[in-house]
Amino acid sequence: MRGSTAGLQIPNGSQIYNGKMTYHSVFLEFLDTLFASFVVGPLVVTYWRGTWNLSDKFLLPHDKLHSSFASLVLGIIGHLIFTTFQGFLKNLFNPNEHRLTFYLASRLYTSIFAIICVNTWRGGWQLIDKYTARDTLTVTSITILAILALMALKTLRNVTAPPFVIVTDSSKEYFDIPTMYKKSGTKDPGLYIFDCLFSVLVIGSLVVFVWRGLWVLLDSQLFPEDLTKSAWASFIIGYAIVGITFSMQPVMKWTCERLEGVWRVIVADIFLFISFVGTVNVWRGIWGILDVYFLPDNKLLSDWITHGVSLVLLILLNCSNSVLVRGVYIDAEEPAGQCVIFPVYYIRLFFQKERSKKQKNLIEKIERNDQHNTVLLIENTQINHSTGGDVKVNDKIANIANDSDSPLKKIEFSESDKKIEFKSIDEHKVMLCSNE
């Protein structure tokens, strides 16, 4: 669920923050925001709710303590396996060699890893409930300490989740799980194992503490006597904050571009924390509304449907990895003000791919035409030189250069060294890139 735009090729539509605002780019960004908020976000919450409840019912249901420990152990071991062997999986399943095998294996990977993620959180969450008090002072203190720890480690952004993140099922980076210190498993295997352990056990646990703390506070303060009102209140508050924070991105980006060092990180963290408050409210609202209205008399069927249907829909939408909690991202690691831009690129990525295809086809067409004209000019040069027809050669060159259908922009012909130079392909490529 975590996300970052560091290293991501941002679609050109997002350049509205760089002074290139157009109606088209604003409209595409608005569509991405709606898609993340009302499609991906609810589907991810729905999946987590169904999977969590199914674990309650089928994983040692008669012993809650042992069930919690079992969930936590399953989750930690699963996280460590997938994180440690991410390079092996990436090399084993190559989409360029066996496309169908890659697709099946990758979606199976997501299905298994998603269950592992939910159980990691379920086990940790329930054990915190078991061994800590639920009074407001205790919960608030633990939550603040966890937040400060994440800020000190520059990892507060890892509390981010849909609707502020969309993770597409990109074949290139499907199995990638960034760790805290970015160690290499081949160069430093010992440090890499430590990096994986720290990323999973320390950062992951702190994130659970923060999420659980705010959720419990909302349970105790927001209409605790009426679950229906409480769920709807969270739903409304959450989406109000989501709308405000999305609309504040240009201002926050402008601000962060003018800050450096620790102040830039602090401002980014404050903004991300506000979005986090909205995220938790959205999750709690949707979760509670499903509990109240979706098959309340047949909870098992309700859980199976929310678990299965939501995952299938996310796979079909090519963003099933949005349900996963994996990897560690560093606060403000993106350049300039990009650190406060939420990674919700979906529709814009589609248009970018279409533009790239058209650009590639156009360049290939230009190159083919250039090659054809090159051959034609050389043949005419040889014929006319053999017959003394230099004037005809130059006339032919001029005609081709002036031809409106010809991609040639500049032709230089030297009689002394019998050389023809073409300066068109690069010019066309530069023109295409600048237009993009």
Coordinates of C-alpha atoms in Angstrom, one line a residue:
M1 CA 0.0 0.0 0.0
R2 CA 2.9 2.3 0.6
G3 CA 4.0 4.4 -2.3
S4 CA 6.5 6.9 -3.6
T5 CA 7.1 8.8 -6.8
A6 CA 10.9 8.5 -6.4
G7 CA 12.3 6.9 -9.5
L8 CA 8.9 6.9 -11.2
Q9 CA 8.6 8.3 -14.7
I10 CA 5.9 10.8 -14.0
P11 CA 3.4 11.2 -16.8
N12 CA 3.5 14.5 -18.6
G13 CA 0.0 15.2 -17.4
S14 CA 1.4 15.7 -14.0
Q15 CA 3.4 18.6 -15.2
I16 CA 0.6 21.0 -14.2
Y17 CA 2.6 21.6 -11.1
N18 CA 5.6 22.8 -13.1
G19 CA 3.8 25.7 -14.8
K20 CA 2.5 23.7 -17.8
M21 CA -1.1 23.5 -16.7
T22 CA -3.6 22.5 -19.4
Y23 CA -7.3 21.6 -19.3
H24 CA -6.3 18.1 -20.5
S25 CA -3.8 17.5 -17.8
V26 CA -6.0 18.9 -15.0
F27 CA -8.9 16.7 -16.2
L28 CA -6.7 13.5 -16.3
E29 CA -5.4 14.3 -12.8
F30 CA -9.0 14.7 -11.6
L31 CA -9.9 11.4 -13.1
D32 CA -7.0 9.7 -11.4
T33 CA -8.0 11.2 -8.1
L34 CA -11.6 10.0 -8.5
F35 CA -10.4 6.5 -9.5
A36 CA -8.1 6.2 -6.5
S37 CA -10.7 7.6 -4.1
F38 CA -13.8 5.8 -5.2
V39 CA -12.6 2.6 -7.0
V40 CA -9.2 1.4 -5.8
G41 CA -9.5 2.7 -2.2
P42 CA -12.8 1.0 -1.5
L43 CA -11.8 -2.2 -3.2
V44 CA -8.6 -2.4 -1.1
V45 CA -10.5 -1.8 2.1
T46 CA -13.1 -4.3 1.1
Y47 CA -10.4 -7.0 0.5
W48 CA -8.7 -6.3 3.8
R49 CA -12.0 -6.5 5.7
G50 CA -13.0 -9.8 4.2
T51 CA -9.5 -11.4 4.6
W52 CA -9.2 -10.2 8.2
N53 CA -12.6 -11.6 9.2
L54 CA -11.9 -14.9 7.5
S55 CA -8.6 -15.2 9.5
D56 CA -10.7 -14.6 12.6
K57 CA -13.0 -17.5 11.6
F58 CA -10.5 -20.1 10.3
L59 CA -7.2 -19.5 12.1
L60 CA -7.5 -21.1 15.5
P61 CA -10.9 -19.4 16.1
H62 CA -11.3 -20.9 19.6
D63 CA -8.1 -19.4 21.0
K64 CA -7.7 -15.7 20.2
L65 CA -4.3 -15.4 21.7
H66 CA -2.8 -18.3 19.8
S67 CA -4.6 -17.1 16.7
S68 CA -3.0 -13.7 17.0
F69 CA 0.5 -15.2 17.4
A70 CA -0.1 -17.6 14.5
S71 CA -1.1 -14.6 12.3
L72 CA 2.0 -12.6 13.3
V73 CA 4.4 -15.5 12.8
L74 CA 2.9 -16.3 9.4
G75 CA 3.1 -12.7 8.4
I76 CA 6.7 -12.1 9.5
I77 CA 8.0 -15.3 7.9
G78 CA 6.1 -14.6 4.7
H79 CA 7.4 -11.0 4.5
L80 CA 11.0 -12.1 5.1
I81 CA 10.8 -14.8 2.4
F82 CA 9.3 -12.5 -0.2
T83 CA 11.6 -9.6 0.7
T84 CA 14.8 -11.7 0.8
F85 CA 14.1 -13.6 -2.4
Q86 CA 12.7 -10.8 -4.5
G87 CA 15.7 -10.9 -6.8
F88 CA 15.3 -14.7 -7.3
L89 CA 11.6 -14.3 -8.2
K90 CA 12.4 -11.5 -10.6
N91 CA 14.9 -13.6 -12.5
L92 CA 12.7 -16.7 -12.4
F93 CA 9.6 -15.2 -13.9
N94 CA 10.6 -13.1 -16.9
P95 CA 7.6 -11.5 -18.7
N96 CA 9.7 -11.1 -21.9
E97 CA 10.3 -14.9 -22.2
H98 CA 7.1 -16.5 -20.8
R99 CA 4.3 -14.0 -20.7
L100 CA 1.5 -16.3 -19.6
T101 CA 3.7 -18.0 -17.0
F102 CA 4.7 -14.6 -15.6
Y103 CA 1.1 -13.4 -15.5
L104 CA -0.2 -16.5 -13.6
A105 CA 2.8 -16.6 -11.2
S106 CA 2.7 -12.9 -10.5
R107 CA -1.0 -12.9 -9.7
L108 CA -0.6 -16.0 -7.5
Y109 CA 2.2 -14.1 -5.8
T110 CA -0.1 -11.2 -5.1
S111 CA -2.9 -13.4 -3.8
I112 CA -0.5 -15.2 -1.3
F113 CA 1.4 -12.1 -0.3
A114 CA -1.9 -10.2 0.4
I115 CA -3.0 -12.8 2.9
I116 CA 0.4 -12.6 4.5
C117 CA 0.2 -8.8 4.8
V118 CA -3.3 -8.9 6.4
N119 CA -2.2 -11.5 8.9
T120 CA 0.9 -9.6 9.8
W121 CA -1.3 -6.6 10.7
R122 CA -4.0 -8.7 12.3
G123 CA -1.5 -10.5 14.6
G124 CA 0.4 -7.4 15.6
W125 CA -2.8 -5.4 16.1
Q126 CA -4.5 -7.9 18.3
L127 CA -1.4 -8.5 20.4
I128 CA -1.2 -4.8 21.1
D129 CA -4.8 -4.9 22.1
K130 CA -4.0 -7.8 24.4
Y131 CA -1.0 -6.4 26.2
T132 CA -1.7 -2.6 26.3
A133 CA -4.5 -0.6 27.8
R134 CA -7.2 1.0 25.6
D135 CA -7.7 4.1 27.6
T136 CA -7.2 7.4 25.7
L137 CA -4.0 8.4 27.5
T138 CA -2.2 5.1 26.9
V139 CA -3.3 4.8 23.3
T140 CA -2.3 8.4 22.5
S141 CA 1.1 8.1 24.2
I142 CA 2.0 4.9 22.3
T143 CA 0.8 6.4 19.0
I144 CA 2.8 9.6 19.5
L145 CA 5.9 7.7 20.3
A146 CA 5.5 5.5 17.2
I147 CA 5.0 8.6 15.0
L148 CA 8.1 10.3 16.5
A149 CA 10.1 7.2 15.9
L150 CA 9.0 7.0 12.2
M151 CA 9.8 10.7 11.8
A152 CA 13.2 10.3 13.4
L153 CA 13.9 7.4 10.9
K154 CA 12.5 9.5 8.0
T155 CA 9.9 6.8 7.3
L156 CA 6.6 8.4 8.3
R157 CA 5.4 8.2 4.7
N158 CA 5.0 4.4 5.1
V159 CA 1.7 5.0 6.9
T160 CA 0.3 6.0 3.5
A161 CA -2.3 3.8 1.9
P162 CA -5.1 3.9 -0.7
P163 CA -6.9 6.2 -1.6
F164 CA -3.6 8.2 -1.6
V165 CA -1.7 5.4 -3.4
I166 CA -2.2 3.3 -6.5
V167 CA 0.3 0.5 -7.2
T168 CA -0.1 -0.8 -10.7
D169 CA 0.9 -4.3 -11.7
S170 CA 3.9 -3.3 -13.7
S171 CA 5.8 -6.3 -15.0
K172 CA 9.1 -4.6 -14.7
E173 CA 8.9 -4.0 -11.0
Y174 CA 6.4 -6.6 -9.9
F175 CA 8.5 -8.4 -7.3
D176 CA 10.5 -5.4 -6.1
I177 CA 10.4 -4.6 -2.4
P178 CA 12.5 -1.6 -1.4
T179 CA 14.3 -2.0 2.0
M180 CA 15.3 0.6 4.4
Y181 CA 19.0 0.8 3.6
K182 CA 18.8 -0.4 0.0
K183 CA 21.4 -3.1 0.5
S184 CA 22.3 -5.6 -2.2
G185 CA 21.8 -9.3 -1.6
T186 CA 24.7 -10.2 -3.9
K187 CA 27.2 -7.7 -2.7
D188 CA 26.4 -7.6 1.0
P189 CA 24.3 -10.7 1.9
G190 CA 24.8 -10.3 5.7
L191 CA 23.8 -6.6 5.7
Y192 CA 21.0 -7.4 3.2
I193 CA 19.4 -9.9 5.7
F194 CA 19.7 -7.3 8.5
D195 CA 18.2 -4.7 6.2
C196 CA 15.2 -7.0 5.5
L197 CA 14.7 -7.8 9.2
F198 CA 14.9 -4.1 10.1
S199 CA 12.4 -3.1 7.4
V200 CA 9.9 -5.8 8.3
L201 CA 10.2 -6.0 12.1
V202 CA 10.9 -2.4 13.1
I203 CA 9.4 -0.1 10.4
G204 CA 6.4 -2.4 9.8
S205 CA 5.7 -2.7 13.5
L206 CA 5.8 1.1 14.0
V207 CA 3.4 1.6 11.2
V208 CA 0.9 -0.9 12.8
F209 CA 1.2 0.9 16.1
V210 CA 0.3 4.3 14.4
W211 CA -2.6 2.9 12.5
R212 CA -4.0 1.0 15.4
G213 CA -3.6 4.0 17.7
L214 CA -5.7 6.4 15.6
W215 CA -8.3 3.7 14.8
V216 CA -8.8 2.9 18.5
L217 CA -9.0 6.6 19.3
L218 CA -11.8 7.0 16.7
D219 CA -13.6 4.0 18.2
S220 CA -13.6 5.6 21.6
Q221 CA -14.4 9.2 20.6
L222 CA -16.6 9.1 17.5
F223 CA -20.1 8.0 18.5
P224 CA -18.9 4.9 20.4
E225 CA -22.4 4.0 21.4
D226 CA -23.7 3.9 17.8
L227 CA -21.6 1.9 15.3
T228 CA -23.7 3.0 12.3
K229 CA -23.3 6.7 13.1
S230 CA -19.6 6.2 13.9
A231 CA -19.0 4.5 10.5
W232 CA -20.8 7.2 8.6
A233 CA -19.0 10.0 10.5
S234 CA -15.6 8.4 9.7
F235 CA -16.7 8.0 6.1
I236 CA -17.7 11.7 5.7
I237 CA -14.7 13.1 7.7
G238 CA -12.3 10.8 5.7
Y239 CA -13.4 11.8 2.3
A240 CA -13.6 15.5 3.3
I241 CA -9.9 15.3 4.3
V242 CA -9.1 13.3 1.2
G243 CA -10.6 16.1 -1.0
I244 CA -8.8 18.8 0.8
T245 CA -5.4 17.2 0.8
F246 CA -5.6 16.3 -2.9
S247 CA -6.5 19.9 -3.7
M248 CA -3.7 21.2 -1.6
Q249 CA -1.0 19.4 -3.5
P250 CA 0.0 22.4 -5.8
V251 CA 0.4 24.7 -2.8
M252 CA 2.4 22.2 -0.8
K253 CA 4.6 21.4 -3.8
W254 CA 5.3 25.1 -4.2
T255 CA 6.2 25.4 -0.5
C256 CA 8.5 22.3 -0.4
E257 CA 10.3 23.5 -3.5
R258 CA 11.4 26.6 -1.5
L259 CA 12.5 24.6 1.5
E260 CA 15.6 22.5 2.1
G261 CA 16.9 20.1 4.6
V262 CA 15.0 19.2 7.8
W263 CA 12.3 21.9 7.3
R264 CA 11.3 20.4 3.9
V265 CA 11.0 16.9 5.6
I266 CA 9.0 18.3 8.5
V267 CA 6.5 20.2 6.2
A268 CA 6.2 17.1 4.0
D269 CA 5.6 14.9 7.1
I270 CA 2.9 17.2 8.5
F271 CA 1.1 17.1 5.2
L272 CA 1.4 13.3 4.9
F273 CA 0.1 12.9 8.4
I274 CA -3.0 15.0 7.6
S275 CA -3.6 12.7 4.6
F276 CA -3.1 9.7 6.9
V277 CA -5.9 10.9 9.2
G278 CA -8.1 11.0 6.2
T279 CA -7.0 7.6 5.1
V280 CA -7.8 5.9 8.5
N281 CA -11.2 7.6 8.6
V282 CA -12.0 6.4 5.0
W283 CA -10.9 2.8 5.9
R284 CA -12.8 2.8 9.2
G285 CA -15.9 4.2 7.5
I286 CA -16.0 1.8 4.6
W287 CA -15.2 -1.1 6.9
G288 CA -18.0 -0.2 9.4
I289 CA -20.5 0.4 6.6
L290 CA -19.9 -3.0 5.2
D291 CA -20.3 -4.6 8.6
V292 CA -23.6 -2.8 9.1
Y293 CA -25.2 -3.1 5.6
F294 CA -23.5 -5.9 3.6
L295 CA -25.2 -9.2 4.4
P296 CA -25.2 -8.7 8.2
D297 CA -27.2 -11.9 8.7
N298 CA -24.7 -14.0 6.8
K299 CA -21.3 -12.7 7.8
L300 CA -19.3 -15.6 6.4
L301 CA -20.7 -15.1 2.9
S302 CA -20.2 -11.4 3.3
D303 CA -16.5 -12.0 4.1
W304 CA -15.9 -14.4 1.3
I305 CA -17.5 -12.0 -1.3
T306 CA -15.5 -9.0 -0.1
H307 CA -12.3 -11.1 0.0
G308 CA -12.7 -12.7 -3.4
V309 CA -14.6 -10.2 -5.6
S310 CA -12.5 -7.2 -4.7
L311 CA -9.2 -9.0 -5.4
V312 CA -10.5 -10.2 -8.8
L313 CA -11.6 -6.7 -9.7
L314 CA -8.2 -5.3 -8.7
I315 CA -6.4 -7.9 -10.8
L316 CA -8.6 -7.1 -13.8
L317 CA -7.9 -3.4 -13.3
N318 CA -4.2 -4.1 -13.2
C319 CA -3.6 -2.6 -9.8
S320 CA -3.9 -5.6 -7.5
N321 CA -0.5 -4.8 -5.8
S322 CA -2.3 -1.9 -4.1
V323 CA -3.5 -4.4 -1.5
L324 CA 0.0 -5.2 -0.4
V325 CA 2.0 -3.6 2.4
R326 CA 5.6 -4.1 1.4
G327 CA 8.8 -2.1 1.2
V328 CA 10.1 1.0 3.0
Y329 CA 10.1 4.5 1.5
I330 CA 12.1 7.4 2.8
D331 CA 10.4 10.8 3.6
A332 CA 11.0 13.5 1.0
E333 CA 13.3 11.3 -1.1
E334 CA 11.8 12.7 -4.3
P335 CA 13.3 15.8 -5.9
A336 CA 12.0 19.3 -5.0
G337 CA 8.3 19.4 -4.2
Q338 CA 7.5 16.0 -5.7
C339 CA 7.6 14.5 -2.2
V340 CA 4.1 15.8 -1.4
I341 CA 2.5 14.5 -4.7
F342 CA 0.5 11.4 -4.0
P343 CA 1.4 8.5 -6.4
V344 CA -2.0 8.0 -7.9
Y345 CA -1.0 7.6 -11.5
Y346 CA -3.3 5.2 -13.4
I347 CA -5.3 6.9 -16.3
R348 CA -2.3 9.3 -16.9
L349 CA 0.0 6.3 -17.3
F350 CA -2.4 4.8 -19.9
F351 CA -2.3 8.0 -22.0
Q352 CA 1.4 8.2 -21.6
K353 CA 1.9 4.7 -23.0
E354 CA -0.4 5.5 -25.9
R355 CA 1.6 8.7 -26.7
S356 CA 4.8 6.7 -26.4
K357 CA 3.5 4.2 -28.9
K358 CA 2.5 6.9 -31.4
Q359 CA 5.8 8.6 -31.0
K360 CA 7.7 5.4 -31.6
N361 CA 5.7 4.5 -34.7
L362 CA 6.2 8.0 -36.1
I363 CA 9.9 7.9 -35.6
E364 CA 10.1 4.5 -37.2
K365 CA 8.2 5.8 -40.2
I366 CA 10.5 8.8 -40.5
E367 CA 13.5 6.6 -40.4
R368 CA 12.1 4.3 -43.1
N369 CA 11.4 7.3 -45.3
D370 CA 14.8 8.7 -44.7
Q371 CA 16.5 5.4 -45.6
H372 CA 14.4 5.2 -48.8
N373 CA 15.3 8.8 -49.8
T374 CA 19.0 8.1 -49.0
V375 CA 19.1 5.1 -51.4
L376 CA 17.3 7.1 -54.1
L377 CA 19.7 10.0 -53.9
I378 CA 22.8 7.9 -53.9
E379 CA 21.5 5.9 -56.9
N380 CA 20.8 9.1 -58.8
T381 CA 24.1 10.6 -57.8
Q382 CA 26.0 7.6 -59.3
I383 CA 24.0 7.6 -62.5
N384 CA 24.4 11.3 -63.1
H385 CA 28.1 11.3 -62.3
S386 CA 28.7 8.6 -64.8
T387 CA 26.8 10.7 -67.5
G388 CA 28.1 14.1 -66.4
G389 CA 24.6 15.1 -65.2
D390 CA 25.6 17.1 -62.1
V391 CA 22.8 19.6 -62.7
K392 CA 20.2 16.8 -62.7
V393 CA 21.5 15.4 -59.5
N394 CA 21.2 18.8 -57.8
D395 CA 17.7 19.3 -59.2
K396 CA 16.7 15.9 -57.9
I397 CA 18.0 16.7 -54.4
A398 CA 16.2 20.0 -54.4
N399 CA 12.9 18.3 -55.5
I400 CA 13.1 15.7 -52.7
A401 CA 14.1 18.3 -50.1
N402 CA 11.1 20.5 -51.1
D403 CA 8.7 17.6 -51.2
S404 CA 6.1 18.2 -48.5
D405 CA 5.8 14.4 -47.8
S406 CA 9.5 14.0 -47.3
P407 CA 10.9 13.9 -43.8
L408 CA 14.2 15.4 -45.0
K409 CA 14.8 18.8 -43.5
K410 CA 18.4 19.6 -44.6
I411 CA 20.6 18.0 -47.3
E412 CA 24.2 18.9 -47.9
F413 CA 25.9 17.7 -51.1
S414 CA 29.6 18.1 -51.7
E415 CA 30.8 17.5 -55.2
S416 CA 34.5 17.4 -54.1
D417 CA 34.2 14.5 -51.8
K418 CA 31.0 13.0 -53.3
K419 CA 29.3 12.9 -49.9
I420 CA 25.6 13.4 -49.1
E421 CA 24.7 14.3 -45.5
F422 CA 21.2 14.1 -44.1
K423 CA 20.1 16.0 -41.0
S424 CA 16.5 15.1 -40.4
I425 CA 16.1 12.1 -38.0
D426 CA 17.6 13.8 -35.0
E427 CA 15.7 17.0 -35.7
H428 CA 12.4 15.1 -35.9
K429 CA 13.2 13.3 -32.6
V430 CA 14.0 16.5 -30.8
M431 CA 10.8 18.0 -32.1
L432 CA 8.7 15.0 -31.0
C433 CA 10.2 15.0 -27.5
S434 CA 9.8 18.8 -27.1
N435 CA 6.1 18.5 -28.2
E436 CA 5.6 15.7 -25.6

